[in-house]
Tab-separated table of C-alpha atoms and ligand atoms in Angstrom:
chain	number	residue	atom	x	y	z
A	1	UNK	CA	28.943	-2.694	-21.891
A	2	UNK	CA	29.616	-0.900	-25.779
A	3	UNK	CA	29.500	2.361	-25.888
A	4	UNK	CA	26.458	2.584	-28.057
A	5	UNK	CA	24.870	1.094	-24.444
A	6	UNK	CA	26.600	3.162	-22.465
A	7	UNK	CA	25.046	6.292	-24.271
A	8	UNK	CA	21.928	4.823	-23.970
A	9	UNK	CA	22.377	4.529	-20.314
A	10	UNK	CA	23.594	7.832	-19.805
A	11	UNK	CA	20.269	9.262	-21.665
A	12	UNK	CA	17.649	7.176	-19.673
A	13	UNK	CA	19.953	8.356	-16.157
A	14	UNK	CA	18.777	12.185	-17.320
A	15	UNK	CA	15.006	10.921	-18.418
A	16	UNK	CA	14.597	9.001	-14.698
A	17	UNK	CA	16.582	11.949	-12.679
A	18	UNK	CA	13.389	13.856	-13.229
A	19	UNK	CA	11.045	14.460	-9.678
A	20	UNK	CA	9.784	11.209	-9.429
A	21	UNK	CA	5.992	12.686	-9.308
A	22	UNK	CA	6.162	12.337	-12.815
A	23	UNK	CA	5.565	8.980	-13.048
A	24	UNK	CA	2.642	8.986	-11.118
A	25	UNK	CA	0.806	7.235	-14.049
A	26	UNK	CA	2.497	4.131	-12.997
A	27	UNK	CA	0.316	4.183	-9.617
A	28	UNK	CA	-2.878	6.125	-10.689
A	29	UNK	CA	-6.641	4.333	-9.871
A	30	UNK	CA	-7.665	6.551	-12.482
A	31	UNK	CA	-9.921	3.986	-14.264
A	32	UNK	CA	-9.814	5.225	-17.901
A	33	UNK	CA	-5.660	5.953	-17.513
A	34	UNK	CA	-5.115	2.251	-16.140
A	35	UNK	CA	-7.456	0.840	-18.792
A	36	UNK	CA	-5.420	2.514	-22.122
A	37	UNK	CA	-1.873	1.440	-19.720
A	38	UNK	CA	-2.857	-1.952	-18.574
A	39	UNK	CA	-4.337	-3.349	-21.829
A	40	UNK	CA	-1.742	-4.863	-23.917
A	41	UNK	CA	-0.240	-6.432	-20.333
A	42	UNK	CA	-4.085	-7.781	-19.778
A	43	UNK	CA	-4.590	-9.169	-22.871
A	44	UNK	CA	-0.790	-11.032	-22.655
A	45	UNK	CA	-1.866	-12.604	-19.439
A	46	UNK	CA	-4.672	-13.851	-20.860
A	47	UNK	CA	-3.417	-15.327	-23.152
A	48	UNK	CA	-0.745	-17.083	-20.574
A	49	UNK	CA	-3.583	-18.029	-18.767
A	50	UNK	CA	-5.008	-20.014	-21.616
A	51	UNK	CA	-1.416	-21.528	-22.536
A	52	UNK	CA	-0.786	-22.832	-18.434
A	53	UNK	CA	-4.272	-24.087	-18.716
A	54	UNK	CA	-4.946	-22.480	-15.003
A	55	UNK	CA	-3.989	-19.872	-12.822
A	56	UNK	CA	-0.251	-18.199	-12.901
A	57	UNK	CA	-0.329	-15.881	-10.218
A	58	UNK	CA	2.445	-18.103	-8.568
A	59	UNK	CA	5.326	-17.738	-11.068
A	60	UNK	CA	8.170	-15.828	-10.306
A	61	UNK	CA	8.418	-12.932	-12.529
A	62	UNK	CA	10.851	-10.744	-13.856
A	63	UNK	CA	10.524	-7.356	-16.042
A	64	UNK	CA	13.371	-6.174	-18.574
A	65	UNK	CA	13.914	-3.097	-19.211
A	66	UNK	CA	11.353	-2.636	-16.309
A	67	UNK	CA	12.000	1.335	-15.781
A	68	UNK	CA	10.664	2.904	-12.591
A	69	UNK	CA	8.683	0.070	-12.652
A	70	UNK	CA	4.915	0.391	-13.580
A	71	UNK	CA	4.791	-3.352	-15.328
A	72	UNK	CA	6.140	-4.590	-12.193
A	73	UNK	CA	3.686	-2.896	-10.132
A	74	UNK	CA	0.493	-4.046	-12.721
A	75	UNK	CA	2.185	-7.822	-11.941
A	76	UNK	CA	2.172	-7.106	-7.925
A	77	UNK	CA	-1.385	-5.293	-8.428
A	78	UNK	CA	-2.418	-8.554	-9.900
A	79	UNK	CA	-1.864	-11.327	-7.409
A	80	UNK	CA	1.468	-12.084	-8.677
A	81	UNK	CA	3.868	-12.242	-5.018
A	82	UNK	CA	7.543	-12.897	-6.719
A	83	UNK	CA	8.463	-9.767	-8.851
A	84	UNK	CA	11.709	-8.674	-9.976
A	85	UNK	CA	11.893	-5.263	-11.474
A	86	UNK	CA	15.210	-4.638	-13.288
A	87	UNK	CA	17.000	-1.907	-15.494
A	88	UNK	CA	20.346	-0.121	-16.456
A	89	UNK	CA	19.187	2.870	-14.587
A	90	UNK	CA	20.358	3.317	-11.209
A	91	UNK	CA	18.031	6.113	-11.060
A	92	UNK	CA	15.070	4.533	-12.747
A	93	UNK	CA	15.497	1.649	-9.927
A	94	UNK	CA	15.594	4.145	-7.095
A	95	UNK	CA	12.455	5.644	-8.403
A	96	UNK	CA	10.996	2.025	-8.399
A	97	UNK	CA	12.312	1.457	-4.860
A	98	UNK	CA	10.694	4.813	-2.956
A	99	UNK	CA	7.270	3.803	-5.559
A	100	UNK	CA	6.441	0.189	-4.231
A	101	UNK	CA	8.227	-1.532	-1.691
A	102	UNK	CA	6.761	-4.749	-2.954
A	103	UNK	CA	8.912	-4.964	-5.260
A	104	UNK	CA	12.510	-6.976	-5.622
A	105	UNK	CA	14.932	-4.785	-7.794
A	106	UNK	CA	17.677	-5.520	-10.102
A	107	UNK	CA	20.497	-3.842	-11.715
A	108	UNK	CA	21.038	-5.377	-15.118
A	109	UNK	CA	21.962	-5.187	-18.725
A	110	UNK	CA	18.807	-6.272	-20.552
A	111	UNK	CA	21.827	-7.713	-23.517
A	112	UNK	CA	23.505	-9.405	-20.708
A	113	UNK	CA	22.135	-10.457	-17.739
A	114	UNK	CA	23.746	-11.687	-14.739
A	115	UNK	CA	21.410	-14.259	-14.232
A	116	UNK	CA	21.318	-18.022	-14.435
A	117	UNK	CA	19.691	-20.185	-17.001
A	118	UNK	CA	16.118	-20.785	-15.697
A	119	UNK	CA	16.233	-18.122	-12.884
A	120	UNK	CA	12.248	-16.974	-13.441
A	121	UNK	CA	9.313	-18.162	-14.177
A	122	UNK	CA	8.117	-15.803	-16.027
A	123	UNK	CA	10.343	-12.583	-18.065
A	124	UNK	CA	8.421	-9.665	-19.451
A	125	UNK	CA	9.831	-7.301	-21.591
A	126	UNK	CA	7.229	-3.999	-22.508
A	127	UNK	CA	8.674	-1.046	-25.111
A	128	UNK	CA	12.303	-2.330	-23.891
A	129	UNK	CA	13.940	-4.261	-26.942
A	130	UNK	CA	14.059	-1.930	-29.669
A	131	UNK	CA	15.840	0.727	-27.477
A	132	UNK	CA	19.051	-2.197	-27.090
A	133	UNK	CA	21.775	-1.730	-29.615
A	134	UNK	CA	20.748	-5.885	-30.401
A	135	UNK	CA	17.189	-6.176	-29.683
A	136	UNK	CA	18.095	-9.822	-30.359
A	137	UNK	CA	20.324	-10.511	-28.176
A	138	UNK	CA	17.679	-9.076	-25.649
A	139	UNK	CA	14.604	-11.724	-26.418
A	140	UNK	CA	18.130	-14.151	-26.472
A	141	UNK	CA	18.623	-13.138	-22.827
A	142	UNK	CA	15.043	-13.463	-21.746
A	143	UNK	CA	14.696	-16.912	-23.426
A	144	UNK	CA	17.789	-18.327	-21.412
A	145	UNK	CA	16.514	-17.122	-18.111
A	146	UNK	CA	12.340	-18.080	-19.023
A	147	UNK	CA	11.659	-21.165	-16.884
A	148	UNK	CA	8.253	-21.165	-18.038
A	149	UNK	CA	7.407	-18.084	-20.012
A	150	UNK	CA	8.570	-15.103	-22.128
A	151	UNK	CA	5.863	-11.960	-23.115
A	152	UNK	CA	7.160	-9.337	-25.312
A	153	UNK	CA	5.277	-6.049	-25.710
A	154	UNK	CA	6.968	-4.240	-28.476
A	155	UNK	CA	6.192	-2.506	-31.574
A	156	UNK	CA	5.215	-4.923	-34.744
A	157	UNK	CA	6.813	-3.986	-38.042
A	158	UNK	CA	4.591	-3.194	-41.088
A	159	UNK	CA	3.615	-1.002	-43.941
A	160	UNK	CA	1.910	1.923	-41.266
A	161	UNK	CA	4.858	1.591	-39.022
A	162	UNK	CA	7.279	2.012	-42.202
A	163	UNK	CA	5.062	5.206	-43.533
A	164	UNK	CA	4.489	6.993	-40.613
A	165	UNK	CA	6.274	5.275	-37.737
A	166	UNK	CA	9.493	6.399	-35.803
A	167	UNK	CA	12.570	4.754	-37.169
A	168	UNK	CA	15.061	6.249	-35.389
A	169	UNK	CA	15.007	7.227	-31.231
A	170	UNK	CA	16.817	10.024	-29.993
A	171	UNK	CA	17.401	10.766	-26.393
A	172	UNK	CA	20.159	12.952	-25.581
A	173	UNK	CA	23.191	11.685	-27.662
A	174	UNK	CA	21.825	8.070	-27.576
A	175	UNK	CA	19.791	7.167	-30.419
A	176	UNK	CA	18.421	3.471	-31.327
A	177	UNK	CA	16.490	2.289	-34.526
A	178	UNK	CA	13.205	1.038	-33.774
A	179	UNK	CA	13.491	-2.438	-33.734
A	180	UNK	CA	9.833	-3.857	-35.011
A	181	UNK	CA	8.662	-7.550	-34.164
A	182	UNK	CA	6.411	-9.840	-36.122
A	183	UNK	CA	5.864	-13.838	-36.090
A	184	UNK	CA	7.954	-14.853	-38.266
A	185	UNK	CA	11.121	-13.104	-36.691
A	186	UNK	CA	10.113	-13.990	-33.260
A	187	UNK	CA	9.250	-17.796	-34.129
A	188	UNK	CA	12.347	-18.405	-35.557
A	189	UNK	CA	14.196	-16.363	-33.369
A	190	UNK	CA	12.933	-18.959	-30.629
A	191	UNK	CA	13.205	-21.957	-32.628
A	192	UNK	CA	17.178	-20.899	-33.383
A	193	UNK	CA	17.555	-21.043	-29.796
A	194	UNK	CA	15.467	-23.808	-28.447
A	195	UNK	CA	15.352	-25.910	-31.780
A	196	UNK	CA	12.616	-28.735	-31.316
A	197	UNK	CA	12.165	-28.648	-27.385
A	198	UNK	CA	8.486	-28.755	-26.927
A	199	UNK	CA	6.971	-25.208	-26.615
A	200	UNK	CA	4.090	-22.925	-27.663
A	201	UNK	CA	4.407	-19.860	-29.791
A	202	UNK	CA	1.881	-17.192	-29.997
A	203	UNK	CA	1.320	-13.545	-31.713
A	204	UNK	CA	-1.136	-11.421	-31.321
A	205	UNK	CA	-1.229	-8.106	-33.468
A	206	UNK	CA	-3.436	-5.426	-32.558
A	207	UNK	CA	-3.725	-1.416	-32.518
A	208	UNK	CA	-2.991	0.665	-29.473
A	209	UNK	CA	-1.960	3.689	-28.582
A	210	UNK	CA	-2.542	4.440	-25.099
A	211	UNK	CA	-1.937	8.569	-25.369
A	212	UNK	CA	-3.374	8.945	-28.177
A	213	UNK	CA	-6.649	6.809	-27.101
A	214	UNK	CA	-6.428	8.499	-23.551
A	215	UNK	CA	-6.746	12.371	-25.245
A	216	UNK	CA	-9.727	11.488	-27.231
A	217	UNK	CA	-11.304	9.656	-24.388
A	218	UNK	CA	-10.635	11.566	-21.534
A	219	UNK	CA	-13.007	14.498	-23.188
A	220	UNK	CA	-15.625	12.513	-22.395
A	221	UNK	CA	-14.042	12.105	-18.489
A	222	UNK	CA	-12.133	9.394	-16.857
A	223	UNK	CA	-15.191	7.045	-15.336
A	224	UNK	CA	-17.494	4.755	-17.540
A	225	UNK	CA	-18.250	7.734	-20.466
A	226	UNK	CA	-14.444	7.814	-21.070
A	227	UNK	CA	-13.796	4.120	-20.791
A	228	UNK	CA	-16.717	3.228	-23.102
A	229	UNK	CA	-15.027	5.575	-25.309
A	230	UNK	CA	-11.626	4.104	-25.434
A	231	UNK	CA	-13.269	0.373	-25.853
A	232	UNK	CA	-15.617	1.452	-28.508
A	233	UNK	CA	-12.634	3.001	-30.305
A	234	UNK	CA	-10.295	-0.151	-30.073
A	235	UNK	CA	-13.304	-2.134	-30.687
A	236	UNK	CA	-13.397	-0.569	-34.111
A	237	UNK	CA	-9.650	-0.705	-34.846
A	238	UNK	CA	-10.482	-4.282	-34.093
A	239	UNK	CA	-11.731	-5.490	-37.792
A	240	UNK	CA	-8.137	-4.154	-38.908
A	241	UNK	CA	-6.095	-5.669	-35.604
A	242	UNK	CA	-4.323	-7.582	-38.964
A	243	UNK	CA	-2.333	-4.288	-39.953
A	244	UNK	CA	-1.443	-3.014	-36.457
A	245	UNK	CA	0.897	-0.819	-34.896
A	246	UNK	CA	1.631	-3.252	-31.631
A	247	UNK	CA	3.210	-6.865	-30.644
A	248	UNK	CA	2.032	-9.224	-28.211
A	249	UNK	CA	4.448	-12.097	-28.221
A	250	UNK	CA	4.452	-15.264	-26.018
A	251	UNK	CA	6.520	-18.137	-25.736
A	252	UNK	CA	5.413	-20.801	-23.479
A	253	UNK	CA	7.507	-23.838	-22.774
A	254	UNK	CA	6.098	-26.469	-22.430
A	255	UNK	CA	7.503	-29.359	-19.979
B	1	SAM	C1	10.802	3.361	-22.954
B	1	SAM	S1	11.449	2.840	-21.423
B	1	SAM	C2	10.248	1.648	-20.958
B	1	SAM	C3	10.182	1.454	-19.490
B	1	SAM	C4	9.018	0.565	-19.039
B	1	SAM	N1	9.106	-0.750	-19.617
B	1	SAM	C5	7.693	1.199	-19.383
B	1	SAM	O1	7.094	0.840	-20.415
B	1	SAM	O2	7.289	2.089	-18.630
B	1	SAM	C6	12.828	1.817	-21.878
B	1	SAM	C7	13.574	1.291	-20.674
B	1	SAM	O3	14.606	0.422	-21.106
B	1	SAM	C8	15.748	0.626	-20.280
B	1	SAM	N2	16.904	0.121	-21.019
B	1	SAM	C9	17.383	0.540	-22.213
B	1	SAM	N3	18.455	-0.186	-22.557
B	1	SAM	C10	18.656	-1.092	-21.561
B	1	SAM	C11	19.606	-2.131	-21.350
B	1	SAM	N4	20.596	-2.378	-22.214
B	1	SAM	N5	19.495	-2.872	-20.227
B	1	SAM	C12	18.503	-2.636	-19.323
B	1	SAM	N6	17.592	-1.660	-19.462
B	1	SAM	C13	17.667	-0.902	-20.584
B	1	SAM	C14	15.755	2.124	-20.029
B	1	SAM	O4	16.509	2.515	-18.909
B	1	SAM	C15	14.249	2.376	-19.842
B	1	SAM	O5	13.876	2.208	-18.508
């Protein structure tokens, strides 16, 4: 593990040592604060949906970068009965462990994982990349061990994100740039690694900003008022989905 990593590790053991009630978000029925939290992961699934042609609630699964793990429990939530939830963070893990007992649970270096080629069906990564050292490397590592499928839910680079957005990540004495995606640089990150084996690329590029959209909103409450809220405000961030602040990425391979 390099050192930058190991600093990085060291900072997320302090964020995850917290009381564990604070991530309570992760299993709230709260409709309007599992709308703004599940969307991005909803609209990637539908979009794998559409790619496999048919249902994919059978594929093994495994999150990156997976934290105490609220994707993983969105996956189990949704039909999905094979899900690995894995991290750096022994204590992020434990967390995960005591929160849903559903769950499988990994220790591992998202830049190097102790995994065989092909191990999962399916390997989801959500606001995990751009804290590595080599974000690369990262979408590298999920490639190799993608049987069927890769979704990456990261930031996507551009002229808002360069005028306003966060460059650089501190926590503790770790800090990380903030690594931004876009199609180009994760088409022909694939292609580099795959070269011409049959497969499906897609992007999807779209505003959100689930605390943000969850202040506003939850003035008007957190049933159908706020809800209708949050969609109406997406749905008019919509017309200008081109210059937004968030990455959807899929890979599909084909067989
Ligand atoms: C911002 S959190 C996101 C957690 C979760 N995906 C979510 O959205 O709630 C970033 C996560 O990446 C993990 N992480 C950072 N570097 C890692 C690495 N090299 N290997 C595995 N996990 C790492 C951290 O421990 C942390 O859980």
């Amino acid at each position: 593990m390099s050192d930058t990593t190991q600093e990085q590790r060291n900072a997320f053991e302090n964020i995850f040592s917290a009381e564990a009630a604070r991530w309570h978000f992760h299993d709230t029925k709260d409709p309007l604060i599992r709308y703004v939290r599940d969307r991005r992961l909803h609209l990637a699934l539908d979009a794998v949906r559409k790619l496999a042609g048919g249902s994919i609630e059978s594929l093994s699964v495994l999150l990156v970068c997976g934290g105490v793990g609220g994707e993983a429990t969105f996956f189990a939530n949704h039909g999905f009965s094979d899900v690995t939830n894995t991290d750096f963070s022994e204590n992020a893990l434990d967390v995960c462990r005591h929160r849903d007992e559903r769950l499988k649970i990994r220790l591992l270096n998202a830049e190097n994982m102790d995994l065989e080629d092909l191990s999962y069906d399916l390997v989801v990564v959500q606001d995990g990349l751009h804290h590595l050292p080599r974000p690369a490397l990262g979408l590298n590592e999920m490639i190799r061990v993608a049987r069927k499928a890769v979704i990456v839910l990261e930031p996507h680079t551009g002229w808002v994100a360069k005028a306003i957005g966060t460059d650089w990540e501190r926590h503790g004495n770790a800090v990380n740039f903030v690594y931004r995606w876009n199609l180009e640089s994760f088409r022909q990150l694939i292609l580099s690694q795959l070269l011409d084996s049959p497969k499906s690329i897609r992007v999807i590029r779209l505003w959100d900003h689930n605390s943000v959209i969850h202040k506003i909103a939850s003035k008007f409450g957190s049933g159908s008022l706020g809800i209708f809220i949050a969609k109406s405000i997406y749905a008019c961030l919509a017309p200008i989905n081109a210059f937004g602040n968030n990455f959807i990425g899929i890979l599909w391979k084909t067989p």
